XYZ file of C-alpha atoms in Angstrom:
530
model
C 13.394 7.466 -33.916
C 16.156 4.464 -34.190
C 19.132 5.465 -33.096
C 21.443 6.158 -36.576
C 17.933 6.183 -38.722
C 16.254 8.919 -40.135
C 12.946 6.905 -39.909
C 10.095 7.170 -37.475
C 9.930 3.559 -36.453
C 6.517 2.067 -34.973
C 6.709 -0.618 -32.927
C 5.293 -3.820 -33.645
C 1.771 -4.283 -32.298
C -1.957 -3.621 -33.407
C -1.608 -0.156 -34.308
C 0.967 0.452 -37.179
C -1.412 -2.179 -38.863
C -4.869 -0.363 -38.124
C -2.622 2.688 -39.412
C -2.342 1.680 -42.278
C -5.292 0.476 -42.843
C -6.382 3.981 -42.458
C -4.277 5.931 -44.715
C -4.079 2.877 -47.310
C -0.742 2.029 -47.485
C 1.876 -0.921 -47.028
C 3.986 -1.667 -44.020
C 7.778 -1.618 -44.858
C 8.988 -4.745 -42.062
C 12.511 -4.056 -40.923
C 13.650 -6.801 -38.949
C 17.430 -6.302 -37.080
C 18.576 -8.184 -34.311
C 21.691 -6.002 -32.016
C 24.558 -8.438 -33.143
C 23.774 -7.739 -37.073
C 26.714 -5.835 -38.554
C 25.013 -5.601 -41.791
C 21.911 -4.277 -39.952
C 24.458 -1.736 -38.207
C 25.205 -0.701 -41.499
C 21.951 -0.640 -43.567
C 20.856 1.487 -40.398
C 23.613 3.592 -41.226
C 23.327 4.122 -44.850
C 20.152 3.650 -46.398
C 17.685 4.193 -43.750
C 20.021 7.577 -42.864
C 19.648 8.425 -46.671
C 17.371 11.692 -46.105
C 15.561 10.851 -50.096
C 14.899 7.241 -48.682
C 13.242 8.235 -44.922
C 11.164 10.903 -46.886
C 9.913 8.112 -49.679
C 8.754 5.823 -46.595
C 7.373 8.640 -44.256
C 5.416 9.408 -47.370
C 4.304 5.916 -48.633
C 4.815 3.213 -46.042
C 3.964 2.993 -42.401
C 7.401 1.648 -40.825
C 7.724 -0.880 -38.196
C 11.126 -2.221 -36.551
C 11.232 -4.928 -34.329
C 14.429 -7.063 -33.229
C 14.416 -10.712 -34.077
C 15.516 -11.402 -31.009
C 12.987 -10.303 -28.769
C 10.368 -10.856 -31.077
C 10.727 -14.915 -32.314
C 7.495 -15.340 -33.602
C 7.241 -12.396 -36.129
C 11.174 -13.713 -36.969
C 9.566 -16.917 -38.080
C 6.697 -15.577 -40.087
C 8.670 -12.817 -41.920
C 12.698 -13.321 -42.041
C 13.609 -13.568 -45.837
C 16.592 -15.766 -44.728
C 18.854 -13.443 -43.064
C 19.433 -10.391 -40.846
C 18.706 -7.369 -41.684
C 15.011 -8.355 -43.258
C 13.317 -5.495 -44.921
C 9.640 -6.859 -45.796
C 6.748 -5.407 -47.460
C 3.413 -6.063 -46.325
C -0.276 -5.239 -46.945
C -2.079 -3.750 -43.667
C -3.172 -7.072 -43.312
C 0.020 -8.672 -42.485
C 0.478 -10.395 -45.778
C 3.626 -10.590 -47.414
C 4.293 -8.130 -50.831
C 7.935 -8.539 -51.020
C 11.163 -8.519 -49.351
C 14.922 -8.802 -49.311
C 18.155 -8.605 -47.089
C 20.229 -6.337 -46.937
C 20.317 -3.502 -49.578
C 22.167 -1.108 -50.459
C 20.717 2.913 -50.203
C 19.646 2.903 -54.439
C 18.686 -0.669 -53.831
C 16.211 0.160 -51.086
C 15.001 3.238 -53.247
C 14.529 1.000 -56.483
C 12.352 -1.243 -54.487
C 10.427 1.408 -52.792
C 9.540 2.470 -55.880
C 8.602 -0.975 -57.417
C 6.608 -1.772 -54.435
C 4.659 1.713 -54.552
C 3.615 1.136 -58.067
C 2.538 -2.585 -57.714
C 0.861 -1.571 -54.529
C -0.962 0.848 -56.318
C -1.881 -1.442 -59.438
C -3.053 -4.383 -56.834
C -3.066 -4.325 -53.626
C -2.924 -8.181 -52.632
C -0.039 -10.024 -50.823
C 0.707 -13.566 -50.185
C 0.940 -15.776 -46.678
C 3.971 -17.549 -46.666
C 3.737 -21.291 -46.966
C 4.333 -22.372 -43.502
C 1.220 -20.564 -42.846
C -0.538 -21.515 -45.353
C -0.113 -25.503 -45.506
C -0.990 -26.689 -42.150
C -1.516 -30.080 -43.020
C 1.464 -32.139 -41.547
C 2.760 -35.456 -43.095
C 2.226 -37.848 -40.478
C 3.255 -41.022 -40.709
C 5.201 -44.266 -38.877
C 8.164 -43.818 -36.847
C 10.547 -46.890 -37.547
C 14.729 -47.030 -38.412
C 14.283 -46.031 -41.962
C 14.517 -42.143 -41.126
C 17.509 -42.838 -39.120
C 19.143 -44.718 -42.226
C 18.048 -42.092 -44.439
C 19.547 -39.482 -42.075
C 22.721 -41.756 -42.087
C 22.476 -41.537 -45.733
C 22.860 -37.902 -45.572
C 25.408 -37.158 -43.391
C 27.363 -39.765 -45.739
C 26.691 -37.607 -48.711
C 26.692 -34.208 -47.836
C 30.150 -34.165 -45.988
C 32.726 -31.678 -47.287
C 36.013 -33.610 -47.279
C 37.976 -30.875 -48.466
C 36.886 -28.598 -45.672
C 34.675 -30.329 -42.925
C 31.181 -29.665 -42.218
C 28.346 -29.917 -44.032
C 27.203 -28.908 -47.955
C 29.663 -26.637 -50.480
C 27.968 -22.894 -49.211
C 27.931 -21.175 -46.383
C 29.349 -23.269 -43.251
C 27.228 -23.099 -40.106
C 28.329 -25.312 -36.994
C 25.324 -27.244 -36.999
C 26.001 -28.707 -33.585
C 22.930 -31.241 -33.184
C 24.199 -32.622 -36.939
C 27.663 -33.057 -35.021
C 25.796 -34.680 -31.840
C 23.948 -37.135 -34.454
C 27.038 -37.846 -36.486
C 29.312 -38.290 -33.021
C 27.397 -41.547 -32.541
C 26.918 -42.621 -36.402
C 29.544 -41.251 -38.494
C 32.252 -39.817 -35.990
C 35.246 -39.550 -38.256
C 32.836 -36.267 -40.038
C 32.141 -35.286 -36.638
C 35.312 -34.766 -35.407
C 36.636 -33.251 -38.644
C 34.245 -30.816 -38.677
C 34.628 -29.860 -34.715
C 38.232 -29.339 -35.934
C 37.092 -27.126 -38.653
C 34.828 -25.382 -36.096
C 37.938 -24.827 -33.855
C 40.510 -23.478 -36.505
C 38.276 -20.994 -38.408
C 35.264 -19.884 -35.870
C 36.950 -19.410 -32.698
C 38.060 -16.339 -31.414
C 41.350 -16.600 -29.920
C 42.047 -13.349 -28.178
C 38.401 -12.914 -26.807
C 37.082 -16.374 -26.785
C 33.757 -17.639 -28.122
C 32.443 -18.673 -31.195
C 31.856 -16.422 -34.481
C 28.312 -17.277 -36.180
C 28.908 -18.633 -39.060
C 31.632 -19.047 -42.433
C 29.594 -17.615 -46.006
C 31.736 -19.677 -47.853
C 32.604 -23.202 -48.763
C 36.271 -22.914 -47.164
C 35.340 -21.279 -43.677
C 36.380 -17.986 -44.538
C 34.001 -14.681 -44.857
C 33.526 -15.032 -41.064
C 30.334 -13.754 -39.881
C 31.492 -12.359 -36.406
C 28.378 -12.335 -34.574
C 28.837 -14.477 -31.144
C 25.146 -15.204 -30.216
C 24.790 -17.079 -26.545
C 23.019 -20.326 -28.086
C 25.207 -21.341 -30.897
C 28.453 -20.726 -28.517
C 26.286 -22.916 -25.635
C 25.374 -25.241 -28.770
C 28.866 -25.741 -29.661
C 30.097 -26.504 -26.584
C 27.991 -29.430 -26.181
C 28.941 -30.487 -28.991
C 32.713 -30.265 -28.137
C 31.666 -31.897 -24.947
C 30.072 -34.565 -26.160
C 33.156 -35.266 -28.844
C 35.312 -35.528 -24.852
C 33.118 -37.985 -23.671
C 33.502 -40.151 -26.503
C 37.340 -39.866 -27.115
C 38.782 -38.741 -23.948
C 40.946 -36.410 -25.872
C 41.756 -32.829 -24.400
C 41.425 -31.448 -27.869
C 37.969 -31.400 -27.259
C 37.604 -30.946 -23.917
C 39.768 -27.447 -24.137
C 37.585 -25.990 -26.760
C 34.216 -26.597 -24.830
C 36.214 -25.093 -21.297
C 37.365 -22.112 -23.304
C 33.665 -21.402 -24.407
C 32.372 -22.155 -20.922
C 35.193 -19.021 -19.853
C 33.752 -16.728 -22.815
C 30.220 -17.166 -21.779
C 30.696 -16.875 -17.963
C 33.160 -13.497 -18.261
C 31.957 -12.002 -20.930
C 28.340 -12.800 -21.510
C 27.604 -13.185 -17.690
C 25.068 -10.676 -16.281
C 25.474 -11.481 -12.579
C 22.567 -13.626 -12.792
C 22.928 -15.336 -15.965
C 23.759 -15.438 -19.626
C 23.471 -12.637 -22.397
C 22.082 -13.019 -25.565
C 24.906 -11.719 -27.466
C 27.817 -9.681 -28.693
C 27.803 -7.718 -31.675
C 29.994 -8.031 -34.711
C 32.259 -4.964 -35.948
C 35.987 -4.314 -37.487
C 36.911 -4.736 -33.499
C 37.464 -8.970 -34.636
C 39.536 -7.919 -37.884
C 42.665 -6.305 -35.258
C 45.728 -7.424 -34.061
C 45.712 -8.715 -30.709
C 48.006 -5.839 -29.452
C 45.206 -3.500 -31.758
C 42.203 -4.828 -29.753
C 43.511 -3.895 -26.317
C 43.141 0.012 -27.085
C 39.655 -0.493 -28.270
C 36.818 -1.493 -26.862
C 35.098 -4.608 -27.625
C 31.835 -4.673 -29.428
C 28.537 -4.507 -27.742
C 26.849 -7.346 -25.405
C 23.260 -7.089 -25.342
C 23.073 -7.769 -21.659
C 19.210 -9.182 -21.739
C 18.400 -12.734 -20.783
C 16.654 -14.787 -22.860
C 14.834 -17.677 -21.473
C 15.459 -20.057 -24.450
C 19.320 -19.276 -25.327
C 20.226 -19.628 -21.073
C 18.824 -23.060 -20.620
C 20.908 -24.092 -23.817
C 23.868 -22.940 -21.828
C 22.745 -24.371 -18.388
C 22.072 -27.612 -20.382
C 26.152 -27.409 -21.933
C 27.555 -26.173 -18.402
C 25.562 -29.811 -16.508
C 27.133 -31.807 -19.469
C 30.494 -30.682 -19.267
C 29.961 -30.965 -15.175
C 29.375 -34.098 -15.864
C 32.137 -35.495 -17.682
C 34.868 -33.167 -15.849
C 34.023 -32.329 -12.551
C 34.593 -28.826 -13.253
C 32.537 -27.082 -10.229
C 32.407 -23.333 -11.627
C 30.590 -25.037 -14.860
C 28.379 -26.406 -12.001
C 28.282 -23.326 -10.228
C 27.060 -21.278 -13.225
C 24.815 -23.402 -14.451
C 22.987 -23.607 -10.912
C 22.886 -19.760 -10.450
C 21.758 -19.278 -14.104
C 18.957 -21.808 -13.883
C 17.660 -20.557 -10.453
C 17.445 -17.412 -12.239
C 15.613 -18.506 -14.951
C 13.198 -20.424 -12.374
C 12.670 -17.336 -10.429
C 11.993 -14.576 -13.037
C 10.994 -16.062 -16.327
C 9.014 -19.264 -15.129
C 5.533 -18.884 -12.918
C 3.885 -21.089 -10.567
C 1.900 -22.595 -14.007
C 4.710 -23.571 -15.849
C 4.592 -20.638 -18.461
C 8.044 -19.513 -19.280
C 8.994 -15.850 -20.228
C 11.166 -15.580 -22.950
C 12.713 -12.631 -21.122
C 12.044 -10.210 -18.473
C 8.833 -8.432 -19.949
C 8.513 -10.221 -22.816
C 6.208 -12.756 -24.498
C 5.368 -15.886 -22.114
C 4.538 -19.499 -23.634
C 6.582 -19.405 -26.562
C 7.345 -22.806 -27.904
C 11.067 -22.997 -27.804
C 11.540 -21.029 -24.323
C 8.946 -23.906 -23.097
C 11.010 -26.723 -24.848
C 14.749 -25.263 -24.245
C 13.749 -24.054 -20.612
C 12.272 -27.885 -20.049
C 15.725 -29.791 -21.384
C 17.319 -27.689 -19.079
C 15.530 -28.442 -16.098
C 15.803 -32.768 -17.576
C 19.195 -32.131 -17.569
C 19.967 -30.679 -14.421
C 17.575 -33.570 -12.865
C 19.979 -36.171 -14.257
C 23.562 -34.171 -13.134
C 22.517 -32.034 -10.457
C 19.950 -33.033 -8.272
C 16.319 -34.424 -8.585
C 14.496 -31.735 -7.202
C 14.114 -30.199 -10.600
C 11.469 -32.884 -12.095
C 9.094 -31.348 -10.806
C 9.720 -27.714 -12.023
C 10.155 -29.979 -15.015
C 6.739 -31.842 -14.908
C 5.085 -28.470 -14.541
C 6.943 -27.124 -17.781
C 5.629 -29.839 -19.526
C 2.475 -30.059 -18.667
C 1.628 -26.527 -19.243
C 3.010 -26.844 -22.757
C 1.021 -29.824 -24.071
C -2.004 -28.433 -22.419
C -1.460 -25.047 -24.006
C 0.637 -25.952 -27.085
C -0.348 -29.275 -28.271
C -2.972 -28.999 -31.364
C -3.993 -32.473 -32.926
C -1.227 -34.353 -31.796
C 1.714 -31.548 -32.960
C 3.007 -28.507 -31.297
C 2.432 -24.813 -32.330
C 4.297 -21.845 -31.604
C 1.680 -19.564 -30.899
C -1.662 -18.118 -32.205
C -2.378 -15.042 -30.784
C -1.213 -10.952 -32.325
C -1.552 -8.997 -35.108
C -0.863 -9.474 -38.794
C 0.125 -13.073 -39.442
C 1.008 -13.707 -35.717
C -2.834 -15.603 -35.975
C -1.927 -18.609 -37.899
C 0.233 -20.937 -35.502
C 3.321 -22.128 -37.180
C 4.785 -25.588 -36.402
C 8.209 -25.751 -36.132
C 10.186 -28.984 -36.791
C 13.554 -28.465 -35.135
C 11.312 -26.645 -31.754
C 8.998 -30.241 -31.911
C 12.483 -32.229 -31.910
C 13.853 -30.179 -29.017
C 10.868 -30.537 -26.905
C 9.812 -34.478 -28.180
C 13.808 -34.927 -27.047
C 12.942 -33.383 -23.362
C 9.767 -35.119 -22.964
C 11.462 -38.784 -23.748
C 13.685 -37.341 -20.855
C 10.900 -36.753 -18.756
C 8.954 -40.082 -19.455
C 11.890 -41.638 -17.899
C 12.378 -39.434 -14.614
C 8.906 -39.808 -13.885
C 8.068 -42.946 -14.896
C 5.689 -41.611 -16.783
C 4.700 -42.825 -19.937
C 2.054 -40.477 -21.107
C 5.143 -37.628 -21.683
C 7.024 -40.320 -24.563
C 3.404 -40.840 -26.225
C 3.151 -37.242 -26.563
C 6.883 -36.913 -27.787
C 6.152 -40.042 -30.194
C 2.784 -38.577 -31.806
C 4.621 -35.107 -32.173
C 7.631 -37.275 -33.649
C 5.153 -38.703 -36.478
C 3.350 -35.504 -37.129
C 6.553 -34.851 -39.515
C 7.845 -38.418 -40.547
C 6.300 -38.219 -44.012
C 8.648 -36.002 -45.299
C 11.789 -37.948 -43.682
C 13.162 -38.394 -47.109
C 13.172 -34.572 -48.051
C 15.264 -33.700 -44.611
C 18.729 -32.755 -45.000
C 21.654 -32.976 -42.313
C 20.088 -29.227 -40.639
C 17.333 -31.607 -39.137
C 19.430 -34.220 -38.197
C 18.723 -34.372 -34.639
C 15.116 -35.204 -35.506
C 16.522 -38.592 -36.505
C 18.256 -38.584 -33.088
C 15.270 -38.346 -31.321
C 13.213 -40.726 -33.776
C 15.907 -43.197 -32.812
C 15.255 -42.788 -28.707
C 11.307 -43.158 -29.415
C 11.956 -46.673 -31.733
C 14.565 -47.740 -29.616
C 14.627 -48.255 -25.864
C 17.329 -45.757 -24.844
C 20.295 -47.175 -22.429
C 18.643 -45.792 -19.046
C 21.059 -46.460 -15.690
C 19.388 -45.794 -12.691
C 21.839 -44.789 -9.200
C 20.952 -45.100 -6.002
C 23.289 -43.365 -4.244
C 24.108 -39.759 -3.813
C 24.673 -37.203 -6.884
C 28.106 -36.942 -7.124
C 28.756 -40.506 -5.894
C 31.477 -42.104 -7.787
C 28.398 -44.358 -9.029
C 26.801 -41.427 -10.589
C 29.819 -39.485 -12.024
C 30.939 -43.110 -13.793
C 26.905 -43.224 -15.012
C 26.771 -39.826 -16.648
C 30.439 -40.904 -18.174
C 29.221 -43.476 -20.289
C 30.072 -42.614 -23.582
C 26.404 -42.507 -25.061
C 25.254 -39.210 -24.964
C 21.719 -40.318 -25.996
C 21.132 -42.263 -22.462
C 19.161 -41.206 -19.865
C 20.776 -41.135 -15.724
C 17.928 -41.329 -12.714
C 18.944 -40.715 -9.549
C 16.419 -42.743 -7.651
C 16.402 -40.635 -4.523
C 17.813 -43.809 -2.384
C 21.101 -44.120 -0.808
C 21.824 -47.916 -1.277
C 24.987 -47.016 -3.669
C 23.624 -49.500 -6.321
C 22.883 -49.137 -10.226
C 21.034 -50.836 -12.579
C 20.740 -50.717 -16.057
C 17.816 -50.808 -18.854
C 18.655 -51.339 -22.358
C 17.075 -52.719 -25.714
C 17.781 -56.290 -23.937
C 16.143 -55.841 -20.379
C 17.176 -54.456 -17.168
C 20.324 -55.938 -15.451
C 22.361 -55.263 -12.131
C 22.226 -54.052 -9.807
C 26.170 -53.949 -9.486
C 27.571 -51.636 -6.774
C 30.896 -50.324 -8.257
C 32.079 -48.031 -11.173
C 33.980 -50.414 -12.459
C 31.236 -53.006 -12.673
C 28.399 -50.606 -14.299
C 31.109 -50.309 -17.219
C 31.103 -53.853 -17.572
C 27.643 -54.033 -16.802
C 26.846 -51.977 -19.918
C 29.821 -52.698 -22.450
C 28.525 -56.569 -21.581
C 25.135 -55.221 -22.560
């Protein structure tokens, strides 16, 4: 039994299903994740409601799982938000579904569903599932004028950010718009800093539900906070300007205090009433929970944010952490094959811990040290091998229910296409950019239907059409030749330490290599001459 729930929970696996199969009923979904407040509450309320446990113990076989721990069943079966309550025939197919609801909500729709399960007992796969033909087409500038196009458009100047609803952070639109359109980019960072941060605890709140950045959401989750603090990061290296470069430091204090395990990162802290006190109110409570588990994908988005700000600051405890978290992640969630654990226990191969895990380890190779190509290469390689059906990438395709039918996710492609064009590089390999380019096109037919949520597939578009600026050092990581490399303000460009010690760079761009030049001071000219 759940903690707070009068409901005999199953777990999710093979035998709830074949349950109900048995006795001929539906499977009620409940999908929470331990930072949900609303899920705190619905737990609290309607599935403690003693009328409601009794109508699902008699009619509905009940399965919990948390979203976090459990990605690939998220993606099939969310209904948009957290808490998910879903319906579904013993064969995994969907009925129905809904957020959050209220105790004579729930009942009302345990009722409805009941009857209509009795009248016909059919459900629907949801259309990711269903439609697995992808729109392949050319990659060429177009998408990254159309994605220009809708920055442009759907900028908020009243408020900052993105659209008139709900205002997420969307970081990688920030990243892409840094570059293209950085006057929106910096507004909304400001935005980002006046209404979501935390000022007594530090870190990032989730999201704003409305237009004006209020309604906060107070969930801090490890990979928007490592998210945003790229993209503060990245806003530092092309202005210079401490506003930005305080923000991302801050974040980089909340996630190695806080959220640090001793070995890495946590996946979260909860929300609660703890966020709505006074300063001088907080410090006689205590401050809501931190699920203290490590999860492979949302780490190595932090190791990624703690190189880059490395990198542009010479703060060692960012380097520090990031080292110690990543040789954590390389020594209990990543095998000899190249299969990453998306935590301790948990499911191994999963798309984004494959792609998020690899950027990491690109990353690191280009700040750190070089040694970590080849944990890298075998990253990669086990993903494409594994992963890689008909030129695209799948999550998955093995478990009950729906869990069968791979999905292919566009932003996980775009992560791990982005990685791979990394890779290419480092190795001087080209095979790793065909594969990023081919999984790149699997999704360019619908270019003109993506909004600004996607907008870092037009980033990485732009690397495959494009030559990126690549500056190879030969000297020493750390040199003065490296750090002024890695502080070029392009944060699209690619740094390879060659391994040699002859304190020279070179440079690669869209017009040929050039160099080699021997001082800091000439690699800027070297490339602003480019």
């Amino acid at each position: 039994m759940c903690p707070e729930t009068l409901i005999n929970w199953r777990d999710w696996g093979p035998a709830p299903f074949e349950e109900a199969r048995a006795a001929t009923r539906p499977v009620l979904l409940s999908i929470s994740a331990p930072w949900c407040e609303w899920c705190a509450t619905m737990d609290r309320e309607a599935f403690s409601n003693p009328a409601v446990a009794a109508n699902i113990h008699d009619d509905f076989i009940p399965i919990r799982i948390d979203a976090d721990r459990h990605p690939r069943v998220r993606d099939r079966y969310t209904m948009g938000g957290f808490p998910s309550t879903v319906f579904l025939t013993p064969e995994g197919e969907v009925i129905t579904g809904a957020t959050y609801m209220e105790t004579e909500s729930l009942r009302s729709v345990l009722e409805r569903v009941r009857e209509t399960w009795t009248e016909n007992d059919g459900g629907s796969i949801p259309r990711a599932l269903r439609d697995t033909e992808l729109p392949r087409d050319t990659l060429d500038e177009r998408i990254v004028t159309h994605m220009e196009q809708q920055v442009q458009a759907a900028f908020d100047d009243e408020f900052g950010g993105w659209g008139d609803g709900p205002k997420f952070p969307l970081p990688r639109t920030i990243e892409f718009a840094l570059k293209r359109d950085r006057s929106s980019a910096l507004r909304t960072l400001e935005a980002i800093a006046t209404h979501l941060y935390d000022t007594y605890d530090g870190g990032f709140f989730r999201y704003a539900g409305s237009r004006d950045w209020s309604d906060l959401h107070r969930e801090k989750v490890l990979d928007t906070n490592a998210a945003i603090c790229r993209a503060f990061t990245t806003a530092y290296l092309y202005t210079g300007e401490d506003r930005y470069r305080e923000p991302a430091q801050e974040t980089i204090e909340y996630l190695t205090t806080t959220l640090w395990t001793g070995d890495a990162f946590a996946g979260s802290q909860a929300a609660g009433e703890y966020y709505t006190l006074e300063p001088t109110e907080r410090e006689s409570q205590e401050p809501p929970f931190v699920d203290e588990t490590v999860f492979a994908d949302r780490t190595s988005l932090a190791v990624d944010a703690l190189c880059r700000f490395y990198a542009v600051t010479d703060n060692e405890g960012a380097r520090r952490y990031a080292e110690r978290a990543l040789s954590h992640v390389l020594e209990t969630l990543v095998n000899s094959a190249g299969t990453v654990c998306h935590f301790d226990g948990g499911s191994e191969g999963l798309l984004l811990d494959q792609a998020r895990v690899l950027q990491a380890l690109t990353t690191a190779a280009q700040i750190l040290d070089q040694k970590y190509i080849v944990p890298a290469q075998t990253v990669a390689d086990w993903t494409i091998e594994h992963r890689e059906r008909d030129g695209a990438f799948v999550d998955g395709s093995d478990g009950p229910a729906l869990l069968d039918r791979p999905l292919q996710p566009l932003d996980t492609t775009v992560e791990l296409a982005d990685a791979l064009i990394d890779l290419a590089v480092l190795t001087q390999n080209t095979e790793y950019r065909s594969v990023a380019r081919t999984a790149l096109e699997s999704f360019a037919g619908a270019h003109d239907r993506m909004g600004v949520t996607v907008a870092n597939y037009a980033s990485a578009v732009a690397r495959v059409v494009n030559t990126p600026l690549v500056i190879e050092i030969a000297d020493e990581p750390g040199s003065d030749l490296h750090r002024a490399a890695l502080r070029v303000a392009d944060h699209e460009k690619i740094v390879v330490l060659t391994g040699e010690s002859d304190g020279k760079a070179t440079v690669l761009d869209e017009s040929g290599q050039t160099g080699p030049v021997t001082t800091p001071d000439a690699l800027v000219s070297l490339i602003e001459d480019a």
